[in-house]
Coordinates of C-alpha atoms in Angstrom, one line a residue:
X1 CA 2.5 -19.7 -58.5
X2 CA 1.0 -23.5 -58.1
X3 CA 2.5 -24.9 -54.9
X4 CA 2.4 -28.2 -56.7
X5 CA 4.8 -27.1 -59.4
X6 CA 7.4 -26.6 -56.6
X7 CA 7.0 -30.0 -54.9
X8 CA 6.5 -32.0 -57.9
X9 CA 10.4 -32.9 -58.0
X10 CA 11.3 -35.7 -56.3
X11 CA 13.7 -35.5 -53.2
X12 CA 16.8 -37.0 -55.0
X13 CA 16.5 -34.5 -57.8
X14 CA 16.2 -31.6 -55.2
X15 CA 19.2 -32.7 -53.1
X16 CA 21.5 -33.3 -56.4
X17 CA 21.7 -36.9 -55.5
X18 CA 22.7 -39.1 -58.7
X19 CA 22.7 -42.7 -59.1
X20 CA 26.2 -42.3 -61.0
X21 CA 28.2 -41.1 -57.7
X22 CA 31.3 -39.6 -58.7
X23 CA 34.3 -41.6 -57.2
X24 CA 36.9 -40.1 -54.6
X25 CA 40.2 -40.3 -56.3
X26 CA 43.4 -40.5 -54.4
X27 CA 45.1 -37.7 -52.5
X28 CA 47.5 -35.6 -54.4
X29 CA 51.3 -35.6 -53.7
X30 CA 53.0 -32.9 -52.1
X31 CA 55.0 -32.6 -55.5
X32 CA 51.9 -32.4 -57.4
X33 CA 50.7 -29.6 -55.2
X34 CA 53.9 -27.6 -55.7
X35 CA 53.5 -28.1 -59.5
X36 CA 50.0 -27.0 -59.2
X37 CA 51.0 -23.8 -57.6
X38 CA 49.0 -24.5 -54.3
X39 CA 51.6 -22.4 -52.5
X40 CA 53.2 -25.3 -50.9
X41 CA 57.0 -24.5 -50.4
X42 CA 59.7 -25.8 -48.3
X43 CA 58.3 -29.2 -47.8
X44 CA 54.9 -28.0 -46.8
X45 CA 56.2 -26.0 -43.5
X46 CA 55.7 -22.6 -44.4
X47 CA 53.2 -20.8 -46.9
X48 CA 54.1 -19.2 -50.1
X49 CA 54.3 -15.3 -50.2
X50 CA 51.3 -13.7 -51.8
X51 CA 51.6 -10.9 -54.0
X52 CA 49.8 -7.7 -54.6
X53 CA 48.0 -9.2 -57.7
X54 CA 47.2 -12.2 -55.9
X55 CA 45.4 -10.3 -53.1
X56 CA 43.5 -8.5 -55.8
X57 CA 42.1 -11.7 -57.3
X58 CA 41.1 -13.0 -53.8
X59 CA 38.9 -10.0 -53.1
X60 CA 35.2 -10.3 -53.3
X61 CA 33.3 -9.0 -55.9
X62 CA 31.5 -5.8 -55.0
X63 CA 28.5 -6.6 -57.1
X64 CA 28.0 -10.3 -56.5
X65 CA 29.5 -10.7 -52.7
X66 CA 31.3 -13.6 -53.4
X67 CA 34.9 -14.3 -54.1
X68 CA 34.1 -16.5 -57.1
X69 CA 30.7 -16.8 -58.5
X70 CA 31.4 -19.9 -60.4
X71 CA 32.8 -21.6 -57.5
X72 CA 29.7 -20.8 -55.4
X73 CA 27.2 -21.8 -58.1
X74 CA 27.1 -25.3 -59.5
X75 CA 24.5 -25.3 -62.5
X76 CA 22.7 -22.4 -60.8
X77 CA 22.1 -24.9 -57.7
X78 CA 23.6 -23.0 -54.6
X79 CA 23.5 -19.2 -53.6
X80 CA 24.8 -17.7 -50.5
X81 CA 22.2 -18.9 -48.2
X82 CA 22.9 -22.6 -49.6
X83 CA 19.0 -22.8 -51.0
X84 CA 17.9 -23.5 -54.9
X85 CA 15.6 -21.3 -56.6
X86 CA 12.5 -23.9 -55.7
X87 CA 13.7 -24.2 -52.1
X88 CA 13.7 -20.3 -51.7
X89 CA 9.9 -20.2 -53.4
X90 CA 8.9 -23.0 -51.0
X91 CA 10.1 -21.0 -47.9
X92 CA 8.5 -17.8 -49.4
X93 CA 5.1 -19.5 -50.0
X94 CA 5.1 -20.9 -46.4
X95 CA 5.8 -17.7 -44.8
X96 CA 3.0 -15.9 -46.7
X97 CA 0.7 -18.4 -46.1
X98 CA -0.9 -17.2 -42.9
X99 CA -1.0 -14.0 -44.2
X100 CA -3.2 -15.1 -47.1
X101 CA -5.5 -16.9 -44.8
X102 CA -6.0 -13.6 -42.4
X103 CA -6.8 -11.5 -45.2
X104 CA -10.7 -11.6 -44.5
X105 CA -13.7 -11.0 -46.7
X106 CA -17.2 -12.4 -46.8
X107 CA -16.3 -15.7 -48.2
X108 CA -13.3 -16.0 -45.6
X109 CA -15.8 -15.1 -42.3
X110 CA -18.2 -17.9 -43.9
X111 CA -15.5 -20.3 -44.0
X112 CA -14.7 -19.5 -40.4
X113 CA -18.1 -20.1 -39.4
X114 CA -18.5 -23.6 -41.0
X115 CA -15.1 -24.4 -39.8
X116 CA -16.5 -23.2 -36.3
X117 CA -20.3 -25.1 -36.6
X118 CA -18.1 -28.5 -38.2
X119 CA -16.0 -28.6 -34.8
X120 CA -19.0 -27.8 -32.3
X121 CA -20.7 -30.5 -34.1
X122 CA -18.0 -32.9 -33.8
X123 CA -16.9 -32.1 -30.1
X124 CA -20.7 -32.6 -29.1
X125 CA -21.0 -36.0 -31.0
X126 CA -17.5 -37.0 -29.2
X127 CA -18.7 -35.9 -25.8
X128 CA -22.3 -37.8 -26.1
X129 CA -20.6 -41.0 -27.4
X130 CA -17.8 -41.0 -24.6
X131 CA -19.0 -39.0 -21.8
X132 CA -16.6 -40.6 -19.4
X133 CA -13.5 -40.9 -21.6
X134 CA -12.2 -37.6 -22.2
X135 CA -9.2 -38.8 -24.1
X136 CA -12.1 -39.7 -26.9
X137 CA -12.9 -36.3 -27.1
X138 CA -9.8 -34.1 -26.3
X139 CA -9.0 -33.9 -30.1
X140 CA -12.3 -32.4 -31.0
X141 CA -11.8 -29.6 -28.3
X142 CA -8.8 -28.7 -29.5
X143 CA -10.1 -28.4 -32.7
X144 CA -12.7 -26.3 -31.4
X145 CA -10.8 -24.3 -29.8
X146 CA -8.6 -23.6 -32.7
X147 CA -11.7 -22.5 -34.7
X148 CA -12.8 -20.1 -31.7
X149 CA -9.3 -18.5 -31.8
X150 CA -9.4 -18.3 -35.7
X151 CA -12.6 -15.8 -35.3
X152 CA -10.2 -13.6 -33.4
X153 CA -8.9 -12.3 -37.0
X154 CA -12.3 -10.1 -37.3
X155 CA -11.0 -7.9 -34.6
X156 CA -9.3 -6.4 -37.5
X157 CA -12.2 -6.1 -39.5
X158 CA -15.3 -5.7 -37.1
X159 CA -17.1 -4.6 -40.3
X160 CA -17.6 -8.4 -41.4
X161 CA -19.2 -9.1 -37.7
X162 CA -22.8 -8.9 -39.3
X163 CA -21.9 -11.9 -41.3
X164 CA -21.8 -14.2 -37.9
X165 CA -25.5 -12.8 -37.4
X166 CA -26.5 -13.7 -40.9
X167 CA -25.1 -16.8 -40.6
X168 CA -27.1 -17.4 -37.3
X169 CA -23.5 -18.4 -35.4
X170 CA -24.0 -16.1 -32.7
X171 CA -26.4 -18.7 -30.7
X172 CA -23.7 -21.2 -31.2
X173 CA -21.3 -18.7 -29.7
X174 CA -23.4 -18.0 -26.8
X175 CA -23.8 -21.7 -26.3
X176 CA -20.3 -22.2 -25.7
X177 CA -19.8 -20.0 -23.0
X178 CA -21.8 -22.8 -20.9
X179 CA -19.5 -25.2 -22.5
X180 CA -18.6 -28.0 -19.9
X181 CA -14.9 -27.1 -20.6
X182 CA -14.2 -24.1 -18.8
X183 CA -11.3 -23.0 -21.3
X184 CA -13.8 -23.1 -24.2
X185 CA -16.1 -20.5 -22.4
X186 CA -12.9 -18.5 -21.8
X187 CA -12.1 -18.3 -25.5
X188 CA -15.5 -17.1 -26.4
X189 CA -14.9 -14.6 -23.4
X190 CA -11.9 -13.5 -24.8
X191 CA -13.2 -13.0 -28.3
X192 CA -15.8 -10.6 -26.9
X193 CA -13.1 -8.7 -25.4
X194 CA -11.1 -8.5 -28.1
X195 CA -13.9 -7.3 -30.8
X196 CA -15.2 -4.9 -27.9
X197 CA -11.6 -3.6 -27.1
X198 CA -11.3 0.0 -27.9
X199 CA -8.3 -0.5 -30.9
X200 CA -10.9 -2.8 -32.6
X201 CA -13.5 0.1 -33.4
X202 CA -11.9 3.2 -32.8
X203 CA -9.4 3.4 -35.8
X204 CA -9.0 6.9 -37.2
X205 CA -11.7 7.9 -39.5
X206 CA -13.5 4.8 -39.2
X207 CA -14.8 4.6 -35.6
X208 CA -18.2 5.8 -36.1
X209 CA -19.1 3.0 -38.6
X210 CA -17.0 0.4 -36.9
X211 CA -18.2 1.2 -33.6
X212 CA -21.8 0.9 -35.1
X213 CA -20.8 -2.9 -36.2
X214 CA -19.5 -3.5 -32.7
X215 CA -22.5 -2.5 -30.8
X216 CA -24.6 -4.1 -33.2
X217 CA -22.9 -7.5 -32.7
X218 CA -23.0 -7.2 -28.9
X219 CA -26.7 -6.2 -29.0
X220 CA -27.5 -9.1 -31.2
X221 CA -25.3 -11.5 -28.9
X222 CA -27.6 -9.8 -26.1
X223 CA -30.7 -11.1 -27.9
X224 CA -29.5 -14.6 -27.6
X225 CA -29.0 -14.3 -23.7
X226 CA -25.4 -13.7 -23.8
X227 CA -25.3 -11.5 -20.7
X228 CA -27.3 -14.2 -18.9
X229 CA -25.4 -16.8 -19.6
X230 CA -22.2 -14.9 -18.9
X231 CA -23.6 -14.6 -15.5
X232 CA -24.2 -18.2 -15.1
X233 CA -20.6 -19.0 -16.0
X234 CA -19.2 -16.2 -13.8
X235 CA -20.6 -17.7 -11.0
X236 CA -19.3 -21.3 -11.6
X237 CA -15.6 -20.2 -12.0
X238 CA -13.9 -21.1 -8.6
X239 CA -11.1 -18.4 -8.0
X240 CA -10.0 -20.4 -4.7
X241 CA -8.2 -23.3 -6.7
X242 CA -4.8 -24.2 -6.1
X243 CA -4.4 -26.1 -9.5
X244 CA -4.3 -25.1 -13.1
X245 CA -8.1 -25.1 -13.3
X246 CA -8.0 -22.2 -10.4
X247 CA -6.0 -20.2 -12.5
X248 CA -7.7 -20.6 -15.6
X249 CA -11.2 -19.8 -13.4
X250 CA -9.3 -16.3 -12.3
X251 CA -8.4 -15.7 -15.7
X252 CA -11.9 -16.2 -16.7
X253 CA -13.4 -14.0 -13.9
X254 CA -10.9 -11.2 -15.1
X255 CA -11.9 -11.5 -18.9
X256 CA -15.6 -11.2 -17.7
X257 CA -14.8 -8.2 -16.0
X258 CA -12.6 -6.5 -18.7
X259 CA -15.3 -7.3 -21.1
X260 CA -17.8 -5.2 -18.9
X261 CA -15.3 -2.5 -18.7
X262 CA -15.1 -2.5 -22.5
X263 CA -18.7 -2.1 -22.9
X264 CA -18.9 1.2 -20.7
X265 CA -16.2 3.0 -23.2
X266 CA -18.1 1.3 -26.3
X267 CA -21.8 2.1 -25.1
X268 CA -23.1 3.0 -21.5
X269 CA -26.6 1.5 -22.2
X270 CA -25.1 -2.0 -23.3
X271 CA -23.0 -1.9 -20.2
X272 CA -26.3 -1.3 -18.0
X273 CA -27.9 -3.7 -19.9
X274 CA -25.0 -6.3 -19.3
X275 CA -25.1 -5.5 -15.6
X276 CA -28.7 -6.3 -15.5
X277 CA -28.6 -9.7 -17.5
X278 CA -25.4 -10.7 -15.5
X279 CA -26.7 -9.7 -12.1
X280 CA -23.2 -8.1 -11.9
X281 CA -23.8 -5.6 -9.0
X282 CA -24.6 -8.2 -6.5
X283 CA -21.8 -10.4 -7.6
X284 CA -19.3 -7.2 -7.3
X285 CA -20.9 -6.4 -3.7
X286 CA -19.9 -10.0 -2.6
X287 CA -16.5 -10.1 -4.5
X288 CA -15.1 -6.7 -3.4
X289 CA -15.4 -8.0 0.7
X290 CA -13.9 -11.7 -0.3
X291 CA -9.8 -12.0 -0.8
X292 CA -8.6 -15.3 -2.1
X293 CA -4.9 -14.3 -0.6
X294 CA -3.5 -15.0 2.7
X295 CA -4.4 -12.3 5.3
X296 CA -6.4 -9.4 4.6
X297 CA -4.6 -8.0 1.7
X298 CA -7.1 -7.9 -1.7
X299 CA -6.3 -10.2 -4.7
X300 CA -6.1 -8.6 -8.3
X301 CA -9.6 -9.9 -9.0
X302 CA -11.0 -8.3 -6.1
X303 CA -9.1 -5.2 -7.0
X304 CA -10.7 -5.3 -10.2
X305 CA -13.8 -5.7 -9.2
X306 CA -13.6 -2.6 -7.0
X307 CA -12.6 -0.8 -10.0
X308 CA -15.3 -1.9 -12.0
X309 CA -17.6 -1.2 -9.5
X310 CA -16.1 2.7 -9.2
X311 CA -16.4 2.7 -13.2
X312 CA -20.1 1.8 -13.3
X313 CA -21.3 4.0 -10.3
X314 CA -19.5 6.9 -12.3
X315 CA -20.6 6.4 -15.5
X316 CA -24.1 5.4 -15.1
X317 CA -26.8 7.3 -12.9
X318 CA -29.3 4.4 -13.5
X319 CA -26.9 2.2 -11.9
X320 CA -26.6 4.3 -8.9
X321 CA -30.0 4.4 -8.3
X322 CA -30.2 0.6 -8.4
X323 CA -27.9 0.2 -5.7
X324 CA -29.6 -0.8 -2.4
X325 CA -28.1 -0.1 1.2
X326 CA -26.2 -3.5 1.6
X327 CA -23.7 -2.1 -1.0
X328 CA -23.2 1.0 1.3
X329 CA -22.5 -1.3 4.3
X330 CA -20.3 -3.6 2.0
X331 CA -18.4 -0.6 1.2
X332 CA -17.8 1.1 4.4
X333 CA -16.7 -2.6 5.9
X334 CA -14.0 -2.5 3.3
X335 CA -12.9 1.2 4.0
X336 CA -13.0 0.2 8.0
X337 CA -10.2 -2.5 7.3
X338 CA -7.7 0.3 6.7
X339 CA -8.5 2.7 9.8
X340 CA -5.2 1.5 11.5
X341 CA -2.9 0.5 8.7
X342 CA -1.8 1.8 5.3
X343 CA -2.0 -0.3 2.1
X344 CA 1.3 -2.8 1.9
X345 CA 1.1 -2.5 -2.0
X346 CA -0.1 -1.0 -5.0
X347 CA -2.7 -3.4 -5.6
X348 CA -3.9 -2.7 -1.9
X349 CA -3.6 1.0 -2.5
X350 CA -5.7 0.9 -5.9
X351 CA -8.2 -1.1 -4.0
X352 CA -8.7 1.4 -1.2
X353 CA -9.1 4.1 -3.8
X354 CA -11.7 2.3 -5.7
X355 CA -13.6 1.6 -2.4
X356 CA -13.4 5.4 -1.7
X357 CA -14.3 6.4 -5.1
X358 CA -17.6 4.1 -5.1
X359 CA -18.7 5.8 -1.7
X360 CA -18.3 8.9 -3.1
X361 CA -20.6 8.5 -6.0
X362 CA -23.3 6.8 -3.7
X363 CA -23.0 9.9 -1.2
X364 CA -23.2 12.3 -4.3
X365 CA -27.2 11.6 -4.0
X366 CA -29.6 12.1 -1.5
X367 CA -30.7 8.5 -0.9
X368 CA -26.9 7.8 -0.7
X369 CA -26.3 10.7 2.0
X370 CA -29.3 9.2 4.1
X371 CA -27.8 5.3 3.9
X372 CA -24.7 6.7 4.7
X373 CA -25.9 8.4 7.9
X374 CA -27.9 5.2 8.8
X375 CA -24.7 3.2 8.4
X376 CA -22.8 5.4 10.8
X377 CA -20.4 6.5 8.0
X378 CA -19.9 9.7 9.5
X379 CA -18.6 8.3 12.8
X380 CA -16.5 6.2 10.6
X381 CA -14.9 9.4 8.8
X382 CA -14.2 11.0 12.0
X383 CA -12.1 7.4 13.3
X384 CA -10.3 7.5 10.0
X385 CA -9.2 11.0 10.5
X386 CA -7.7 10.3 13.9
X387 CA -5.3 7.8 12.6
X388 CA -1.9 9.2 10.9
X389 CA -2.5 6.7 7.9
X390 CA -3.5 7.1 4.3
X391 CA -7.2 6.8 4.9
X392 CA -7.3 10.0 7.2
X393 CA -6.6 11.9 3.8
X394 CA -8.9 9.8 1.4
X395 CA -11.9 10.1 4.3
X396 CA -11.5 13.9 3.2
X397 CA -12.8 13.1 -0.3
X398 CA -15.8 11.2 1.1
X399 CA -16.8 14.1 3.5
X400 CA -16.5 16.7 0.6
X401 CA -19.0 14.6 -1.7
X402 CA -21.1 14.0 1.6
X403 CA -21.3 17.5 2.3
X404 CA -22.2 18.7 -1.3
X405 CA -26.0 19.0 -1.8
X406 CA -27.4 17.2 -4.8
X407 CA -27.6 19.1 -8.2
X408 CA -30.8 21.4 -7.9
X409 CA -33.3 21.0 -10.3
X410 CA -33.6 23.4 -13.3
X411 CA -36.1 26.1 -11.9
X412 CA -39.2 27.8 -14.0
X413 CA -38.7 31.4 -14.6
X414 CA -41.3 32.1 -11.7
X415 CA -38.9 30.8 -9.4
X416 CA -35.9 32.8 -10.5
X417 CA -34.8 34.3 -7.2
X418 CA -31.6 32.9 -5.6
X419 CA -33.3 32.2 -2.5
X420 CA -35.7 29.8 -4.3
X421 CA -33.0 28.2 -5.9
X422 CA -31.5 27.7 -2.4
X423 CA -34.7 26.3 -0.7
X424 CA -34.9 23.7 -3.7
X425 CA -31.6 22.2 -3.6
X426 CA -32.8 19.6 -1.3
X427 CA -29.6 19.6 0.9
X428 CA -31.6 18.3 4.1
X429 CA -29.2 15.1 4.2
X430 CA -26.2 17.0 3.6
X431 CA -27.4 19.1 6.7
X432 CA -27.6 16.3 8.7
X433 CA -24.4 15.1 7.7
X434 CA -22.6 18.4 8.8
X435 CA -24.2 18.5 12.1
X436 CA -23.4 15.0 12.9
X437 CA -20.0 15.6 11.8
X438 CA -19.4 18.7 14.0
X439 CA -21.2 16.7 17.1
X440 CA -18.8 13.8 16.6
X441 CA -15.7 16.3 17.1
X442 CA -14.6 15.9 13.6
X443 CA -13.6 19.7 13.4
X444 CA -10.4 18.5 15.5
X445 CA -9.1 16.4 12.9
X446 CA -10.4 18.4 10.1
X447 CA -8.3 21.8 10.8
X448 CA -5.1 19.5 11.9
X449 CA -5.5 18.3 8.3
X450 CA -5.8 21.8 6.9
X451 CA -2.9 23.0 9.1
X452 CA -0.8 19.8 8.1
X453 CA 0.1 18.9 11.8
X454 CA 1.9 15.8 12.5
X455 CA 5.6 14.6 11.8
X456 CA 7.5 12.3 9.4
X457 CA 4.9 9.9 8.0
X458 CA 2.0 12.3 7.8
X459 CA 4.0 14.8 6.4
X460 CA 4.8 12.4 3.7
X461 CA 1.3 11.7 3.1
X462 CA 0.5 15.3 2.6
X463 CA 2.9 15.6 0.0
X464 CA 1.7 12.3 -1.9
X465 CA -1.8 13.9 -1.7
X466 CA -1.7 17.5 -2.8
X467 CA -5.2 17.9 -3.2
X468 CA -5.9 17.7 0.5
X469 CA -5.9 21.4 1.1
X470 CA -8.6 21.7 -1.5
X471 CA -10.5 19.2 0.0
X472 CA -10.1 20.7 3.6
X473 CA -11.1 24.0 2.2
X474 CA -14.2 22.9 0.3
X475 CA -15.5 20.8 3.9
X476 CA -14.9 23.9 5.9
X477 CA -17.2 26.1 3.6
X478 CA -19.7 23.7 3.4
X479 CA -19.6 23.3 7.1
X480 CA -20.2 26.9 7.5
X481 CA -22.8 27.2 4.7
X482 CA -24.9 24.1 6.0
X483 CA -25.0 24.9 9.8
X484 CA -27.7 27.7 10.2
X485 CA -26.6 31.1 11.4
X486 CA -26.4 31.5 15.1
X487 CA -26.9 27.9 15.8
X488 CA -24.3 26.2 18.1
X489 CA -23.1 23.8 15.2
X490 CA -22.2 27.1 13.3
X491 CA -20.4 28.6 16.1
X492 CA -18.2 25.7 16.7
X493 CA -16.9 26.1 13.5
X494 CA -16.7 30.1 13.5
X495 CA -14.8 29.4 16.8
X496 CA -11.8 27.9 15.1
X497 CA -11.3 31.3 13.8
X498 CA -12.0 33.7 16.5
X499 CA -10.2 34.2 20.0
X500 CA -11.5 32.2 22.8
X501 CA -11.0 31.8 26.7
X502 CA -9.5 28.0 26.0
X503 CA -7.8 29.0 23.0
X504 CA -6.3 32.4 22.4
X505 CA -3.8 32.0 20.0
X506 CA -4.4 28.8 17.7
X507 CA -7.2 31.3 15.7
X508 CA -4.6 33.5 14.3
X509 CA -2.8 30.7 12.4
X510 CA -6.1 29.1 11.3
X511 CA -6.9 32.7 9.6
X512 CA -3.6 33.3 8.1
X513 CA -3.7 29.5 6.5
X514 CA -7.1 30.5 4.9
X515 CA -5.6 34.0 3.5
X516 CA -2.5 32.1 2.4
X517 CA -4.7 29.6 0.5
X518 CA -6.7 32.6 -1.0
X519 CA -4.0 34.5 -2.1
X520 CA -2.3 31.1 -3.3
X521 CA -4.7 30.4 -5.5
X522 CA -5.8 33.8 -6.7
X523 CA -2.1 33.8 -8.1
X524 CA -2.8 30.8 -9.9
X525 CA -5.9 32.1 -11.6
X526 CA -4.4 35.0 -12.4
X527 CA -1.7 33.4 -14.3
X528 CA -4.0 31.2 -16.3
X529 CA -6.0 34.5 -17.1
X530 CA -2.8 36.1 -18.3
X531 CA -1.8 33.0 -20.1
X532 CA -5.5 32.9 -22.0
X533 CA -5.3 36.4 -22.8
X534 CA -2.2 35.9 -24.7
X535 CA -3.6 33.0 -26.3
X536 CA -6.9 35.1 -27.3
X537 CA -4.8 37.4 -29.4
X538 CA -3.9 34.4 -31.6
X539 CA -6.8 32.4 -32.0
X540 CA -9.7 33.1 -34.2
X541 CA -12.8 31.6 -32.3
X542 CA -16.3 32.8 -31.5
X543 CA -17.1 35.0 -28.3
X544 CA -19.3 32.0 -27.0
X545 CA -16.3 29.4 -27.3
X546 CA -13.7 32.1 -26.0
X547 CA -16.2 32.7 -22.7
X548 CA -15.9 29.0 -22.1
X549 CA -12.6 28.2 -22.6
X550 CA -11.4 31.0 -20.5
X551 CA -13.7 29.7 -17.7
X552 CA -12.5 26.0 -17.8
X553 CA -9.0 27.2 -17.9
X554 CA -9.8 29.4 -14.8
X555 CA -11.5 26.3 -13.2
X556 CA -8.3 23.9 -13.8
X557 CA -6.2 26.4 -12.2
X558 CA -8.3 26.4 -8.9
X559 CA -11.1 29.1 -9.4
X560 CA -13.4 26.7 -7.5
X561 CA -10.9 26.5 -4.4
X562 CA -10.3 30.2 -4.5
X563 CA -14.3 30.9 -4.3
X564 CA -14.5 28.5 -1.6
X565 CA -11.7 30.1 0.5
X566 CA -13.8 33.5 0.0
X567 CA -16.8 31.7 1.3
X568 CA -15.0 31.3 4.4
X569 CA -13.6 34.7 4.6
X570 CA -16.8 35.8 4.2
X571 CA -18.3 34.2 7.1
X572 CA -15.4 34.6 9.3
X573 CA -15.2 38.8 8.5
X574 CA -18.5 39.0 10.8
X575 CA -16.5 38.5 13.5
X576 CA -14.7 42.2 14.1
X577 CA -11.1 40.9 15.6
X578 CA -11.0 38.3 12.5
X579 CA -12.1 40.5 10.0
X580 CA -9.3 43.0 11.1
X581 CA -6.6 40.4 10.7
X582 CA -7.9 39.4 7.6
X583 CA -7.7 42.6 6.0
X584 CA -4.3 43.1 7.1
X585 CA -3.0 39.9 5.7
X586 CA -4.6 40.6 2.3
X587 CA -3.1 44.0 2.2
X588 CA 0.2 42.4 2.5
X589 CA -0.3 40.4 -0.6
X590 CA -2.0 43.2 -2.8
X591 CA -5.7 42.1 -2.1
X592 CA -8.6 43.2 -0.3
X593 CA -12.0 42.1 0.5
X594 CA -13.5 44.1 -2.6
X595 CA -11.8 41.3 -4.7
X596 CA -13.4 38.5 -2.4
X597 CA -16.7 40.3 -3.1
X598 CA -16.4 40.4 -6.8
X599 CA -15.1 36.6 -6.6
X600 CA -18.3 35.8 -4.6
X601 CA -20.5 37.7 -6.9
X602 CA -19.5 35.5 -10.0
X603 CA -19.8 32.4 -7.9
X604 CA -23.5 33.3 -6.8
X605 CA -24.1 34.3 -10.5
X606 CA -23.0 31.1 -11.9
X607 CA -24.8 28.8 -9.3
X608 CA -27.8 30.9 -10.3
X609 CA -27.3 30.3 -14.1
X610 CA -26.9 26.8 -13.3
X611 CA -30.3 26.4 -11.5
X612 CA -32.0 28.3 -14.2
X613 CA -30.4 26.8 -17.0
X614 CA -29.2 29.8 -18.5
X615 CA -26.0 31.0 -20.0
X616 CA -26.1 34.2 -18.4
X617 CA -23.4 34.5 -15.7
X618 CA -23.6 38.4 -15.2
X619 CA -23.6 39.5 -11.7
X620 CA -23.6 43.2 -12.0
X621 CA -22.3 45.2 -9.2
X622 CA -21.0 43.0 -6.1
X623 CA -23.1 43.6 -3.1
X624 CA -21.6 43.5 0.4
X625 CA -20.4 40.2 2.0
X626 CA -23.5 40.1 4.6
X627 CA -26.2 40.1 1.8
X628 CA -24.1 37.4 -0.3
X629 CA -23.9 35.1 3.0
X630 CA -27.8 34.6 2.7
X631 CA -27.3 33.7 -1.3
X632 CA -24.9 30.9 -0.3

């Protein structure tokens, strides 16, 4: 249908206006109304009675939905909605105009690029001609804004992104990030955010090709120094402004961080390239410390900066290696703010959790552990655990990571003995952290957390963080393993489980608590094994897949924590009184030290297989506990 055919009639014809207007006659008399059968009786005071036949005649036609089609339609002009056929055609054409324009193909993308280039040229010319008269280029700036917004249509058809590169439009987009109007720069950033969002490239059945198209687009943008310009724009934004410009700048920061987050999901190597080009780590380090809200509460972008920092450190080993000691110092300062108070709202709580996660990622490396020691991170953990605040429990996560040695390098066959694996694990820094924690009187607070000591708020904190028991058990097991046998730090840990003149009774509760957790996690793992056995009877999978699924299912149920309690029991059982009480408590629950030996043998075999890079986790006949301790 040609739209010109719709509008070619004159307005007067469309509206039914005639030069020869119909004259309105005089009003009929009452007598004429009566004679005409209009239901007027008794001088017009009461309506005439209607018969059943009259009611049937007045009922609407079920098929046409009107009382009298002839009265509602004058020459085919009026319908139920009061519109003519041609007027309906006009409305339908307008309703579908946007959809026709949104249907993209290569020609459509070319039109969008031409529109963008024209808008850029016109805006540039207006700004050059009238640099001090914004009203002279505001119209061209609005056209430029609209031209960029139209490119958002590509988010539905990312396979056409290559057309932008073919038409050499990417340098134009990169140049707009540095536009004097921050809103124009924000438009380009939002465009990049939408194009890299997971919804744009992860459609079912097409994710591989679409993902490749988006990666190619961002890579081409990077070759035009997109990330460098993006970093410059990030630093010119002023988040502290109170006006609408300040709000626009805060939105610009948010969108820039959202783009980095999208790149992590899209391609980690691209995210690493973006971080390097933008100089983002240094910016994040400064931003997580600075707040633009009154008081010390973090603002939303500060929280988002901490989240992006945590995501980058978790996903990229290269970025973890590129960090310097200043970042550890900044993170510890942020953590120290919550030594005596709990976050007031959800934003502050997420901010604290992200700070903790970032520290954990850093202390997972040997260099990070040493930096943690240098900046007195261990002493800060002890101070946090003294206070009845949420940081008391979150600090256990940091301690757990700090006491875990870095992953051992894969050993050649000549060094296949467990002792060789242990000696090459590179845990000197972890040993130093363990010694400093014990010397700093941290055991007092660690065992208080294990026993759930405290009232009111502390008990609520324990319920809100159910993983506290697992963290505490991991830390105690690591302290026993990292401190040398017969050394004062080792005896100080064991003293919590054996009678002493100064504290003759608390050791029993500590032993009972460890046995209680051992039995609880054994039952959880046993229930998971029963469910897996039932599933194996119905699944047709290979033996290797079944073994892997079974191991992962047991780990999800708490196998690792069970093995950590086994390590504690093995160490504590070297003391006769503690061993007797452990055996007594285990027998009550249908367990014995034989179970502990078998579980420890599996743990040692798994560690050995990981160190050798093999899949063989067979452990043969369980050794006695004393010989196993030498292999931990």
